PDB file of C-alpha atoms in Angstrom:
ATOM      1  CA  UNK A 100     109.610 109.326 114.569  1.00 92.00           C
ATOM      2  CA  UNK A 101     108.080 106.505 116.337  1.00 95.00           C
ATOM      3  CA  UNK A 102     105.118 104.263 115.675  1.00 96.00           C
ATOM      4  CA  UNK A 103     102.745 102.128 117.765  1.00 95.00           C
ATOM      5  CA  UNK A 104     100.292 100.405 116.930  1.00 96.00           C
ATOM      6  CA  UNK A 105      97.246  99.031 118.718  1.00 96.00           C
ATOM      7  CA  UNK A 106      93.418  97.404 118.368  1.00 97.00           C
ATOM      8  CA  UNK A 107      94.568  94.490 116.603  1.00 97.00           C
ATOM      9  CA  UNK A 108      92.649  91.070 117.821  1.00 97.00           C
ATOM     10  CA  UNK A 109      90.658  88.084 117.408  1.00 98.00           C
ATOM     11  CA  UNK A 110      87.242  88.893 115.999  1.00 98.00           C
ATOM     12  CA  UNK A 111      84.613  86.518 114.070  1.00 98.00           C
ATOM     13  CA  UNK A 112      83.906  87.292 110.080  1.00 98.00           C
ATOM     14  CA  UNK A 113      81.296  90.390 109.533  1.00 98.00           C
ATOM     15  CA  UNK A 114      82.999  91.752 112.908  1.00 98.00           C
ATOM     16  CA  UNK A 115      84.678  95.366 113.177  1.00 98.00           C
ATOM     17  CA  UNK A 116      87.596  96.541 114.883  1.00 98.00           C
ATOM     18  CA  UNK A 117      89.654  99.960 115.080  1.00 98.00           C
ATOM     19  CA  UNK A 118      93.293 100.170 114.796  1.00 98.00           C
ATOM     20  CA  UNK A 119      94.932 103.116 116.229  1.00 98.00           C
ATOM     21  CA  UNK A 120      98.792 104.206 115.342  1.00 98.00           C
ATOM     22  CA  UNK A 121     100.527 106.898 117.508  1.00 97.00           C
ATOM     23  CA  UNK A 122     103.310 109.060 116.601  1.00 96.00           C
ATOM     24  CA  UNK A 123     106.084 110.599 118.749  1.00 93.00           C
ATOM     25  CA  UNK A 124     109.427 112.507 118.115  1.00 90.00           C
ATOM     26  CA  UNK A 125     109.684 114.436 115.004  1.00 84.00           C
ATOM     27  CA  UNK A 126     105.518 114.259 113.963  1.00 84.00           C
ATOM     28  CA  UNK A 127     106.309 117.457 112.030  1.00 85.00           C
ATOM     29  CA  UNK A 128     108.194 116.103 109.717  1.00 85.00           C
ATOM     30  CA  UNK A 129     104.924 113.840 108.407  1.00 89.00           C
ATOM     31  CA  UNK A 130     103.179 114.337 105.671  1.00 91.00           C
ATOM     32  CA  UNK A 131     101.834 110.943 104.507  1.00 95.00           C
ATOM     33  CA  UNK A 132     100.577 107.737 106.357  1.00 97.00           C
ATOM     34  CA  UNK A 133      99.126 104.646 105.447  1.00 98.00           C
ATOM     35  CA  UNK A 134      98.103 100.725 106.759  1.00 98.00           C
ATOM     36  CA  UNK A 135      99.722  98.025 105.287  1.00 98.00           C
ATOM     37  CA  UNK A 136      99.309  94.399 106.174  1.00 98.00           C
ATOM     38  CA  UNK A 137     101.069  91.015 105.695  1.00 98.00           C
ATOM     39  CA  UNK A 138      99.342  88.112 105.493  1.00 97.00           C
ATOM     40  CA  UNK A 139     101.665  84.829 106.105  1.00 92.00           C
ATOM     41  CA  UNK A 140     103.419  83.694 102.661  1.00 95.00           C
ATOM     42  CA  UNK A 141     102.682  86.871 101.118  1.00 97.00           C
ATOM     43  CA  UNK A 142     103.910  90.004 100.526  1.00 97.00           C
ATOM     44  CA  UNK A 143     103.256  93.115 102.279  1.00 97.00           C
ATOM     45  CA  UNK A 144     100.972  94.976 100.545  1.00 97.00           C
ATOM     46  CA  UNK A 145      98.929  98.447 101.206  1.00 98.00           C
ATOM     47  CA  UNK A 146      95.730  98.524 102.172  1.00 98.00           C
ATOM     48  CA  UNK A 147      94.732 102.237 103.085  1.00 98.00           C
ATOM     49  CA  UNK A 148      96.446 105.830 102.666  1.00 98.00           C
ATOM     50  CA  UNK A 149      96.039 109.354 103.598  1.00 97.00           C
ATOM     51  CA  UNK A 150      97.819 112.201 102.670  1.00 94.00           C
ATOM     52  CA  UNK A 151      98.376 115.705 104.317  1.00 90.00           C
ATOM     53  CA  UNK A 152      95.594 116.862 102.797  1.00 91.00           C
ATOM     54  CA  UNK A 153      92.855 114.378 103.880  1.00 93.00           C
ATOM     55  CA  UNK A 154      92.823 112.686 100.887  1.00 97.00           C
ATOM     56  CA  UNK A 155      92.643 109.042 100.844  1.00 98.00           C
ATOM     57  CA  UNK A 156      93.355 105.742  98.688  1.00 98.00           C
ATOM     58  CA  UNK A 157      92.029 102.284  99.483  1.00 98.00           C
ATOM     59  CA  UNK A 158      93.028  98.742  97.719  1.00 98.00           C
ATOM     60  CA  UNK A 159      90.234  97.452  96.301  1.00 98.00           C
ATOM     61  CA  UNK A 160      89.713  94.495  97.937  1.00 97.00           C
ATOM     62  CA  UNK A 161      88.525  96.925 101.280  1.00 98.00           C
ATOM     63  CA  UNK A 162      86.716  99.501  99.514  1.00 98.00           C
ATOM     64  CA  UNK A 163      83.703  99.939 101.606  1.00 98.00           C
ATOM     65  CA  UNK A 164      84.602  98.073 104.294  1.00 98.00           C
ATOM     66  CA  UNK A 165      87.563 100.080 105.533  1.00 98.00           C
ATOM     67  CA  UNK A 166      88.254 103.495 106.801  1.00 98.00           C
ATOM     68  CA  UNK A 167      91.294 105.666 107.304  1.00 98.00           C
ATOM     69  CA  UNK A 168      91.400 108.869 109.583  1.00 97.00           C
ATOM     70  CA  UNK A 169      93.806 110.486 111.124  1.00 95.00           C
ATOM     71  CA  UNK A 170      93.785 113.225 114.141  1.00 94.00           C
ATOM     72  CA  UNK A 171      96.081 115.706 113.968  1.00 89.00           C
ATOM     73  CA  UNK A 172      96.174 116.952 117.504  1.00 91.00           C
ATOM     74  CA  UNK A 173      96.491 113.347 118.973  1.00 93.00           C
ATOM     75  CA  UNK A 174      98.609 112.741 116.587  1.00 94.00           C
ATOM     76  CA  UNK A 175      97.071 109.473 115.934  1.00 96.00           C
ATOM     77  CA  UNK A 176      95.780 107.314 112.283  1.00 97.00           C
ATOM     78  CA  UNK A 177      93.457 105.072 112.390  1.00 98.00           C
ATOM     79  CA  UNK A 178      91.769 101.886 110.205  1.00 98.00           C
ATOM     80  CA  UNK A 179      88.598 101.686 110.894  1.00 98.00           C
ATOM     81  CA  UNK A 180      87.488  97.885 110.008  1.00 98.00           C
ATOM     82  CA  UNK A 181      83.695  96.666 109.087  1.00 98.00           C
ATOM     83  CA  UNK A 182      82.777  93.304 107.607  1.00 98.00           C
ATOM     84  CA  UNK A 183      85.663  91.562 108.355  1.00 98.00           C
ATOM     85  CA  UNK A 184      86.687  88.307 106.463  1.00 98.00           C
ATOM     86  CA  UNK A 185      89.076  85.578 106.940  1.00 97.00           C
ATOM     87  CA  UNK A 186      90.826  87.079 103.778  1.00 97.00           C
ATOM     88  CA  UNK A 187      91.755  90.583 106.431  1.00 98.00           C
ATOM     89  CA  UNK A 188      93.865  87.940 108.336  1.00 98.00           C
ATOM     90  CA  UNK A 189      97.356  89.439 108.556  1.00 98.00           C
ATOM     91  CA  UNK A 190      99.805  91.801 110.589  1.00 98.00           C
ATOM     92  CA  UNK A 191      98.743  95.671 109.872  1.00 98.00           C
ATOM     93  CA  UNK A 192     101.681  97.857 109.972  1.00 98.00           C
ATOM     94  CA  UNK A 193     101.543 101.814 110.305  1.00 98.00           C
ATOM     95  CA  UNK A 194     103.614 103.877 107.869  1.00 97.00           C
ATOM     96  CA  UNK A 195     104.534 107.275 107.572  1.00 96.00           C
ATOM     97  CA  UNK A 196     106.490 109.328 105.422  1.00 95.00           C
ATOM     98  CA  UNK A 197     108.553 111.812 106.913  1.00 93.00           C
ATOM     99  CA  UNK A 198     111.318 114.720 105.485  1.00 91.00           C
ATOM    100  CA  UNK A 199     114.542 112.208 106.204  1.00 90.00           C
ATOM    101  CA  UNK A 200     112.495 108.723 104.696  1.00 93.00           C
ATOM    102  CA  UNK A 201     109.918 106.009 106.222  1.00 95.00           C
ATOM    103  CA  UNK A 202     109.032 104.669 109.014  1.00 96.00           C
ATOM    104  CA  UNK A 203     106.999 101.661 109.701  1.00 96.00           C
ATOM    105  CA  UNK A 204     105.785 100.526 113.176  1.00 96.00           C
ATOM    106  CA  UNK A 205     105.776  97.057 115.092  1.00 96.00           C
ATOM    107  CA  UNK A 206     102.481  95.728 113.780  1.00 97.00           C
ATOM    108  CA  UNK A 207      99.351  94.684 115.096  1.00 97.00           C
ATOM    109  CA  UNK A 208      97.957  91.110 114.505  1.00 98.00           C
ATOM    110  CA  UNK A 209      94.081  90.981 113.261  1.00 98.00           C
ATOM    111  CA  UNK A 210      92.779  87.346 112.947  1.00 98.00           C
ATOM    112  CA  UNK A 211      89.172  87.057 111.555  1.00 98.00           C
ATOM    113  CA  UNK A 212      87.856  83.516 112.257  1.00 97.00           C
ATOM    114  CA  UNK A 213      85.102  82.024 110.035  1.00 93.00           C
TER     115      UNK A 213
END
């Protein structure tokens, strides 16, 4: 499986932005996939999942503000991002899970300026 990522950007705080994460090769293998980001100097930590199912989990600290989706037949997740802060600043990775482990994808960099 292969991941790539896209939307990230520059946008001021209480801005939006979508970020979209395609899959190719073996996308019937997945069953999970999530956003996580990395904010420089701290760990990598996960922000929004969704399951097989449709049923999602959201750190608390974007509760409300974020959104995760996915589309099956484009085989595409996204993060849907409202009321952006300087705090969102980071890298946002893709991750799936698939039948033979994980796979993460390149990242996207979102910078929120104040």
């Amino acid at each position: 499986v292969q991941l790539v990522e896209s939307g990230g950007g520059l946008v001021q705080s209480g801005g939006s932005l979508r970020l979209s994460c395609v899959a190719s090769g073996s996308i019937f293998s997945i069953s999970d996939r999530a956003w996580y980001r990395q904010a420089p100097g701290k760990e990598r930590e996960m922000v929004a999942r969704i399951n097989s199912g449709g049923s999602t989990y959201y750190v608390d600290s974007v509760k409300g503000r974020f959104t995760i989706s996915r589309d099956n037949v484009k085989n595409t997740v996204y993060l849907f991002m409202n009321s952006l802060k300087p705090e969102d600043t980071a890298v946002y990775y893709c991750k799936v899970w698939t039948n033979r482990g994980i796979v993460f994808g390149q990242g996207t960099q979102v910078t929120v300026s104040s």
